[in-house]
Amino acid sequence: MTPSPVATVPDERTSARRGGRTGGDAPIGTSRTSGYVFVGLYVVLLLLFGIAPTAYAIYLALTKVGGGFAWGSNFARAYDDFRFLPAFEHVGEYLAIWMIAEATLILVLALMLHSLARRTSAAFRFLFYMPGALAGAASVLVWLFMLDPTLSPWHLLLSGMGFSQIDLVLLPTHLPFIFAIMAFWTGAGGWIVVMYGALNNIPDELLEAARLDGANAFQSALRIKLPLIKKWVVYMLILSFAGGTQLFVEPQLVGQATAGLVSNTWSPNQLAYYIAFINDNFNEAAAISVSLLVLGLAGAALLVWRTKLFEIS
Amino acid sequence: MKEKESTNTRRRRARWLRPMRLVAAFACLAGVSFTGAGIGSLGAGASSKPTLTIWYDTARKPMLQAYIKAHPDVHVVAVLKDGDSNGDGTYQSAFALYNRVGHGWPDVYFSEQNNDAASLSQPPFNDAAVLNKGLVSKSILGKFAHGSAGLCTIGGKVYCLRNDLAMNVLWYNPALMAQDGITSVPTTWQQWAADGAMAAAHGDIIGTQGDSWDADTFYWGNQCPLSHVTSPGVITIKPTSTNCTEMASLLDGVPRTALPVAYMFSSTFGSQYGGKIVFYEGAAWMGGVFPGLGSCKSTNPDCTMAAGYPLTWGSGGPGVTGAIGGGLWFVSSHSKHLKLATAAVVWFATNSTAQSKLSPGYPAYGPDDAAYVATQQASGNYATPLSGAPTLAQAFNKAANEIWAGWSAVPYANDQIWASDVVPTLASGGTQAAGLGIFAGDAGNLARSDGFQVHS
Amino acid sequence: MKFSRFTWRIIGLIVLLGFTAFFFVPVIWVLLATTKTDTQLTSAGPFAFGAFSHVAAAWRALFGFQSDAMLEWLKNSAIYSFGGVAIAIVAAVPAGYGLALTQFIGRRTLLVITLITMIMPATALVLPLFLEMNVVSLTDTAWSVILPFSFFPFGVYLCYIFFSSTIPKDLLAAARVDGCNEWGVFRYIALPLARPVVALVAFFAFVADWNNYYLPFVMLSDNSKLPVQVGLEYLISSTEAFNPGNPGAGSELVKRPELALAILVAIAPVAIVFLFAQRTLVKGMLAGATKE
């Protein structure tokens, strides 16, 4: 375990932590009930808009359309659907590109910004973040313009690759890459802001000390900065993985705006939407959604367990 | 300690109140502002009048406004939707929710998605009302173009009224024809394909094959059974039928430069092909589109087209044609004012002013056709037909009654399949013949997952 | 790799500029697109400047669409977003604090459940949310959007991570030893120190709410209640270039420059909020808070 940046109170806390869920000996002055008060309003909202709908969705996945338990049959039907496997292949490719870009580029950019003077980095942050302000329809629209060789500022690049019209840009094999670029363009800015903020919370004394010890920028980044923002990085990876498996907006809207060049069941989440709303089969759709949930949770569990995200350190 | 606490308590309360006050303020705003009339209600509200909720799209707005003006005794709540375009399933999503809570359906809705007729009338949605069993008179129904009700009719029941027909005619450009040395307007597919070589020699095109509606033009127009519901729950998708294969080879034989893989509404199309379209077998509503493409200016004689009779297969071939689009008016079976809603729908589909002046498409209702054509001719968007070739009215009229009834509405969207599966193949150099197989495969799968028995 | 510091600096600068271009050139393109007519978009170059008169024309066409629908949509977006953010902050900040710095039964369970609900695909939650709102007759009202917006687990996690990794524990211990009860610790010690994360959560909540398309689309059927994101959808379907099956759609004068302008108008509030929030968003402020 890397040392925490501030001195920790010896040891009521550590023993409390090892005590597990019941908390063991509570720290001085903490009453058990005060915790409940703090989370009270949130828990109400969580019940209404988180737990209840999720439980209902899981219930739907396990029941038949008319009622009555269906156990695994919704899942079986969903997995058998001819669009199911291709959809997961598409998203798998997308995820590979997206996660790698996220894990590396965002951190690199945040670290670089952190080493600049405050005003300069503020300017860059604003520029990087601007696309993040566009979401959904707006960003897809912008990208439809960007990918169209006749209008795009990148037309030299596009025609250089042999694409003279948008049909050729949106060929099926290119789609995972294109959606990854779009997702990066809209999403990276926000995470860069978060990582930058996290980096800024590292006390200057530590960085000074490292510098005095002879650490260069790389070593400072790898050995000091990154470990200290580990929780934020893990959080970003969890959400990106889960979010990536649930890709919906980009393929859906590109499909709509190009009269169908991208299928409206390209990703698993789109397939779930189609089955729910166009076939009016919420049960089978819920089975797909629950599968996506399990997938996302598996990724999260792995990350949380490996990095001990839930410990109070 | 005590004084400190009281100040602290006061400050504490004040801090908590701030966000609470914000929330309360928004509650007020939210409540007050939504009782005002916005674009949601286009008519004067009075509680004694019956209320009709109508879902429309932007292109129908002029008709809607005319209806409201003509019917001051009806309180219309007009809601803008997207016409369920491109197979989005806007209406299906809405109805799936409303069916579960028991309220929310509109009384009247317009759709430009042909398969809505199949999807919204049958289980599980069960919303579209049956119009030919008492609601709309036989005499009115009989005046619609022959075959126009095909898409709306399932099992003998008519579930919607056609707003306009988008039957395919052969658009031709007399000026370009002269330039390219083509002396007569083709009447058969074979002649049209042969003209491709002449057109290509001059850098002109005789059509495109990269649109989502290719199948509607080429295969529907040759009676190829790719979407033929023979009885409820049974569909024939037979790409090996001669009607399909012969058309595919014909298309594959036309030089690509004359029949490019391009998409009419893409941004490249206007600048690349705007003034170069010699022929185009396409929908009646395209007439107004050609003059506006790319460098063409409206009423530029070089870009205006005239309409010829739809192409037939061989000179003795049957007079059939396909169609691309055309709108549908529905009455919801959940409506509390069935008669009023039906009357509204009948008004939209048959009213002479609405259909001839305010609607961009060719009226499906026969008696309005002449007035519509007159309005179109006056717009200056059309070229003068060559001598010996039919007039606009003749071409439209013949085509309107020749729409092949063997292309049925299905709950899934054929054009979506074509666009996402076949067009990319064509764009990378594939053939129409290969495209047929791909289309049939995916359409068959979709049909099966929608519960159809598929015959190939 | 032994490059000199100077070389690394140059490489770094190139990388930064490259990414800046990647992120920002599209935005510039959109800005310039509003100054051109639809044909100029393809005929003039992507960086050509048209004329301000075109912007004015696009503005008129956009705001005239459907009798000033755009203004109505913007107002609705503001109401839903501010409402959602206000409640979300009031719920999330104390919750993050409680999860990070207090002990109670179910603390870890709460964290796990929060994560689960965040990872649940939204498509699956649409129907139950709709049914819930219907039970209390709130569908097609502002509350059907504001209330679900105020459930912001992402913000709770941000606060949780912040409070658990940034607040110096000895500071809290000292306060507790001084006799402060838990509420006092939160109110007087943690909260003032937490201004950056509160700003961060408020900002992200605002952006998420302002940009949310799906929830308002499902809950609201009355056109006058739509937020700007859903309205943008209708604009797209009214643009002939994007919706060819709808002949006559172009009659409402929505061409691509108007769409570009609509995009800018739709994101302007977020851009403005970000500009102002930048200052408080990322300040590090623990310097001097603890004696070590």
XYZ file of C-alpha atoms in Angstrom, chain B residues 57-60 81-87 91 109-116 164 324-330 415, chain C residues 237 243-247 249:
36
model
C -44.983 16.203 -38.211
C -43.614 19.464 -39.589
C -44.603 18.788 -43.183
C -48.243 18.333 -42.162
C -43.736 14.358 -33.431
C -41.248 13.150 -36.005
C -43.685 11.153 -38.125
C -42.007 8.004 -36.851
C -39.517 8.475 -39.618
C -36.707 6.116 -40.485
C -38.201 3.337 -38.433
C -44.942 5.618 -31.843
C -51.752 10.416 -35.753
C -49.787 10.709 -38.964
C -47.000 8.373 -39.913
C -44.652 8.322 -42.846
C -43.313 4.913 -41.922
C -45.180 2.396 -44.003
C -44.675 -0.532 -41.712
C -46.515 1.265 -38.918
C -50.466 10.633 -50.334
C -41.234 5.104 -51.891
C -43.012 6.372 -48.864
C -46.338 8.074 -48.723
C -48.032 9.036 -45.510
C -50.646 7.301 -43.447
C -53.363 8.716 -41.195
C -54.454 6.634 -38.249
C -35.414 0.045 -45.885
C -36.298 15.195 -38.387
C -34.742 12.939 -43.068
C -35.302 12.368 -46.753
C -38.429 10.289 -46.408
C -40.238 13.376 -45.311
C -40.799 15.433 -48.442
C -39.856 18.780 -44.427
